[in-house]
JSON list of C-alpha atoms in Angstrom, two decimals:
[
{"chain": "A", "resi": 29, "resn": "UNK", "atom": "CA", "xyz": [0.00, 0.00, 0.00]},
{"chain": "A", "resi": 30, "resn": "UNK", "atom": "CA", "xyz": [1.41, 3.36, -0.97]},
{"chain": "A", "resi": 31, "resn": "UNK", "atom": "CA", "xyz": [1.43, 6.40, 1.30]},
{"chain": "A", "resi": 32, "resn": "UNK", "atom": "CA", "xyz": [-1.48, 8.11, -0.50]},
{"chain": "A", "resi": 33, "resn": "UNK", "atom": "CA", "xyz": [-3.67, 5.01, -0.20]},
{"chain": "A", "resi": 34, "resn": "UNK", "atom": "CA", "xyz": [-2.76, 4.63, 3.48]},
{"chain": "A", "resi": 35, "resn": "UNK", "atom": "CA", "xyz": [-3.60, 8.27, 4.18]},
{"chain": "A", "resi": 36, "resn": "UNK", "atom": "CA", "xyz": [-6.91, 7.96, 2.35]},
{"chain": "A", "resi": 37, "resn": "UNK", "atom": "CA", "xyz": [-7.85, 4.74, 4.22]},
{"chain": "A", "resi": 38, "resn": "UNK", "atom": "CA", "xyz": [-6.98, 6.26, 7.60]},
{"chain": "A", "resi": 39, "resn": "UNK", "atom": "CA", "xyz": [-8.78, 9.49, 6.76]},
{"chain": "A", "resi": 40, "resn": "UNK", "atom": "CA", "xyz": [-11.94, 7.58, 5.83]},
{"chain": "A", "resi": 41, "resn": "UNK", "atom": "CA", "xyz": [-11.75, 5.26, 8.87]},
{"chain": "A", "resi": 42, "resn": "UNK", "atom": "CA", "xyz": [-11.18, 8.13, 11.30]},
{"chain": "A", "resi": 43, "resn": "UNK", "atom": "CA", "xyz": [-13.57, 10.58, 9.65]},
{"chain": "A", "resi": 44, "resn": "UNK", "atom": "CA", "xyz": [-10.77, 13.17, 9.65]},
{"chain": "A", "resi": 45, "resn": "UNK", "atom": "CA", "xyz": [-9.25, 15.45, 7.04]},
{"chain": "A", "resi": 46, "resn": "UNK", "atom": "CA", "xyz": [-6.22, 14.08, 5.17]},
{"chain": "A", "resi": 47, "resn": "UNK", "atom": "CA", "xyz": [-4.14, 17.01, 6.50]},
{"chain": "A", "resi": 48, "resn": "UNK", "atom": "CA", "xyz": [-4.90, 15.91, 10.07]},
{"chain": "A", "resi": 49, "resn": "UNK", "atom": "CA", "xyz": [-4.00, 12.30, 9.30]},
{"chain": "A", "resi": 50, "resn": "UNK", "atom": "CA", "xyz": [-0.79, 13.38, 7.55]},
{"chain": "A", "resi": 51, "resn": "UNK", "atom": "CA", "xyz": [0.22, 15.45, 10.58]},
{"chain": "A", "resi": 52, "resn": "UNK", "atom": "CA", "xyz": [-0.56, 12.51, 12.88]},
{"chain": "A", "resi": 53, "resn": "UNK", "atom": "CA", "xyz": [1.55, 10.07, 10.85]},
{"chain": "A", "resi": 54, "resn": "UNK", "atom": "CA", "xyz": [4.43, 12.56, 10.55]},
{"chain": "A", "resi": 55, "resn": "UNK", "atom": "CA", "xyz": [4.42, 13.07, 14.31]},
{"chain": "A", "resi": 56, "resn": "UNK", "atom": "CA", "xyz": [4.19, 9.34, 14.97]},
{"chain": "A", "resi": 57, "resn": "UNK", "atom": "CA", "xyz": [7.17, 8.74, 12.68]},
{"chain": "A", "resi": 58, "resn": "UNK", "atom": "CA", "xyz": [9.23, 11.46, 14.38]},
{"chain": "A", "resi": 59, "resn": "UNK", "atom": "CA", "xyz": [8.47, 10.14, 17.88]},
{"chain": "A", "resi": 60, "resn": "UNK", "atom": "CA", "xyz": [9.27, 6.55, 16.84]},
{"chain": "A", "resi": 61, "resn": "UNK", "atom": "CA", "xyz": [12.60, 7.63, 15.30]},
{"chain": "A", "resi": 62, "resn": "UNK", "atom": "CA", "xyz": [13.52, 9.52, 18.46]},
{"chain": "A", "resi": 63, "resn": "UNK", "atom": "CA", "xyz": [12.59, 6.70, 20.85]},
{"chain": "A", "resi": 64, "resn": "UNK", "atom": "CA", "xyz": [14.20, 3.96, 18.74]},
{"chain": "A", "resi": 65, "resn": "UNK", "atom": "CA", "xyz": [17.42, 5.96, 18.37]},
{"chain": "A", "resi": 66, "resn": "UNK", "atom": "CA", "xyz": [17.45, 6.18, 22.20]},
{"chain": "A", "resi": 67, "resn": "UNK", "atom": "CA", "xyz": [17.31, 2.34, 22.20]},
{"chain": "A", "resi": 68, "resn": "UNK", "atom": "CA", "xyz": [13.74, 2.24, 23.57]},
{"chain": "A", "resi": 69, "resn": "UNK", "atom": "CA", "xyz": [11.40, -0.56, 22.49]},
{"chain": "A", "resi": 70, "resn": "UNK", "atom": "CA", "xyz": [7.99, 0.52, 21.15]},
{"chain": "A", "resi": 71, "resn": "UNK", "atom": "CA", "xyz": [5.07, -1.85, 21.75]},
{"chain": "A", "resi": 72, "resn": "UNK", "atom": "CA", "xyz": [1.75, -1.32, 19.99]},
{"chain": "A", "resi": 73, "resn": "UNK", "atom": "CA", "xyz": [-0.90, -3.60, 21.54]},
{"chain": "A", "resi": 74, "resn": "UNK", "atom": "CA", "xyz": [-2.54, -5.90, 19.00]},
{"chain": "A", "resi": 75, "resn": "UNK", "atom": "CA", "xyz": [0.03, -4.99, 16.34]},
{"chain": "A", "resi": 76, "resn": "UNK", "atom": "CA", "xyz": [3.55, -5.76, 17.49]},
{"chain": "A", "resi": 77, "resn": "UNK", "atom": "CA", "xyz": [6.81, -4.55, 18.93]},
{"chain": "A", "resi": 78, "resn": "UNK", "atom": "CA", "xyz": [9.62, -2.51, 17.37]},
{"chain": "A", "resi": 79, "resn": "UNK", "atom": "CA", "xyz": [12.95, -3.24, 19.02]},
{"chain": "A", "resi": 80, "resn": "UNK", "atom": "CA", "xyz": [16.23, -1.45, 18.24]},
{"chain": "A", "resi": 81, "resn": "UNK", "atom": "CA", "xyz": [19.26, -3.73, 17.95]},
{"chain": "A", "resi": 82, "resn": "UNK", "atom": "CA", "xyz": [22.79, -2.36, 18.14]},
{"chain": "A", "resi": 83, "resn": "UNK", "atom": "CA", "xyz": [25.25, -4.07, 15.83]},
{"chain": "A", "resi": 84, "resn": "UNK", "atom": "CA", "xyz": [28.90, -3.67, 16.82]},
{"chain": "A", "resi": 85, "resn": "UNK", "atom": "CA", "xyz": [31.58, -2.76, 14.34]},
{"chain": "A", "resi": 86, "resn": "UNK", "atom": "CA", "xyz": [33.11, -5.75, 12.61]},
{"chain": "A", "resi": 87, "resn": "UNK", "atom": "CA", "xyz": [35.44, -6.71, 9.80]},
{"chain": "A", "resi": 88, "resn": "UNK", "atom": "CA", "xyz": [33.88, -8.10, 6.66]},
{"chain": "A", "resi": 89, "resn": "UNK", "atom": "CA", "xyz": [35.32, -9.31, 3.36]},
{"chain": "A", "resi": 90, "resn": "UNK", "atom": "CA", "xyz": [34.08, -8.14, -0.02]},
{"chain": "A", "resi": 91, "resn": "UNK", "atom": "CA", "xyz": [33.27, -11.37, -1.90]},
{"chain": "A", "resi": 92, "resn": "UNK", "atom": "CA", "xyz": [34.26, -10.00, -5.33]},
{"chain": "A", "resi": 93, "resn": "UNK", "atom": "CA", "xyz": [37.59, -8.37, -4.46]},
{"chain": "A", "resi": 94, "resn": "UNK", "atom": "CA", "xyz": [38.54, -10.24, -1.28]},
{"chain": "A", "resi": 95, "resn": "UNK", "atom": "CA", "xyz": [39.26, -6.87, 0.34]},
{"chain": "A", "resi": 96, "resn": "UNK", "atom": "CA", "xyz": [38.73, -6.71, 4.09]},
{"chain": "A", "resi": 97, "resn": "UNK", "atom": "CA", "xyz": [36.86, -3.67, 5.39]},
{"chain": "A", "resi": 98, "resn": "UNK", "atom": "CA", "xyz": [35.74, -2.32, 8.72]},
{"chain": "A", "resi": 99, "resn": "UNK", "atom": "CA", "xyz": [31.94, -2.04, 8.98]},
{"chain": "A", "resi": 100, "resn": "UNK", "atom": "CA", "xyz": [30.97, 0.74, 11.44]},
{"chain": "A", "resi": 101, "resn": "UNK", "atom": "CA", "xyz": [28.52, 0.13, 14.30]},
{"chain": "A", "resi": 102, "resn": "UNK", "atom": "CA", "xyz": [24.86, 0.61, 13.44]},
{"chain": "A", "resi": 103, "resn": "UNK", "atom": "CA", "xyz": [21.38, 0.37, 14.88]},
{"chain": "A", "resi": 104, "resn": "UNK", "atom": "CA", "xyz": [18.74, -1.68, 13.11]},
{"chain": "A", "resi": 105, "resn": "UNK", "atom": "CA", "xyz": [15.11, -2.18, 14.06]},
{"chain": "A", "resi": 106, "resn": "UNK", "atom": "CA", "xyz": [13.49, -5.59, 14.43]},
{"chain": "A", "resi": 107, "resn": "UNK", "atom": "CA", "xyz": [9.71, -5.98, 14.27]},
{"chain": "A", "resi": 108, "resn": "UNK", "atom": "CA", "xyz": [7.98, -8.76, 16.15]},
{"chain": "A", "resi": 109, "resn": "UNK", "atom": "CA", "xyz": [4.28, -9.07, 15.25]},
{"chain": "A", "resi": 110, "resn": "UNK", "atom": "CA", "xyz": [1.81, -9.73, 18.06]},
{"chain": "A", "resi": 111, "resn": "UNK", "atom": "CA", "xyz": [0.08, -13.08, 18.26]},
{"chain": "A", "resi": 112, "resn": "UNK", "atom": "CA", "xyz": [-3.21, -11.31, 17.45]},
{"chain": "A", "resi": 113, "resn": "UNK", "atom": "CA", "xyz": [-1.77, -9.88, 14.21]},
{"chain": "A", "resi": 114, "resn": "UNK", "atom": "CA", "xyz": [-0.29, -13.27, 13.27]},
{"chain": "A", "resi": 115, "resn": "UNK", "atom": "CA", "xyz": [-3.65, -14.94, 13.85]},
{"chain": "A", "resi": 116, "resn": "UNK", "atom": "CA", "xyz": [-5.54, -12.30, 11.79]},
{"chain": "A", "resi": 117, "resn": "UNK", "atom": "CA", "xyz": [-3.11, -12.72, 8.88]},
{"chain": "A", "resi": 118, "resn": "UNK", "atom": "CA", "xyz": [-3.35, -16.50, 9.06]},
{"chain": "A", "resi": 119, "resn": "UNK", "atom": "CA", "xyz": [-7.17, -16.37, 9.09]},
{"chain": "A", "resi": 120, "resn": "UNK", "atom": "CA", "xyz": [-7.31, -14.04, 6.08]},
{"chain": "A", "resi": 121, "resn": "UNK", "atom": "CA", "xyz": [-5.44, -16.50, 3.82]}
]
């Protein structure tokens, strides 16, 4: 689903103007980025959990050239769906 379709669906479901829904999603995204960058887990009941995972720096080898390189530390985000979401997806198949 593209952003426009998501905004339209949310706007219809909430009975709100698309501008309001856009502002809500922008704010939600900003808050999630801030909290996840602070290494906080975000749990959304009935949907799932977003968990930041810190990956330490490590040495890797380029498979084509064989050159060894240092990969800097990074933070990735893992998503774990709730059992309710898993069940809903399974039932819809």
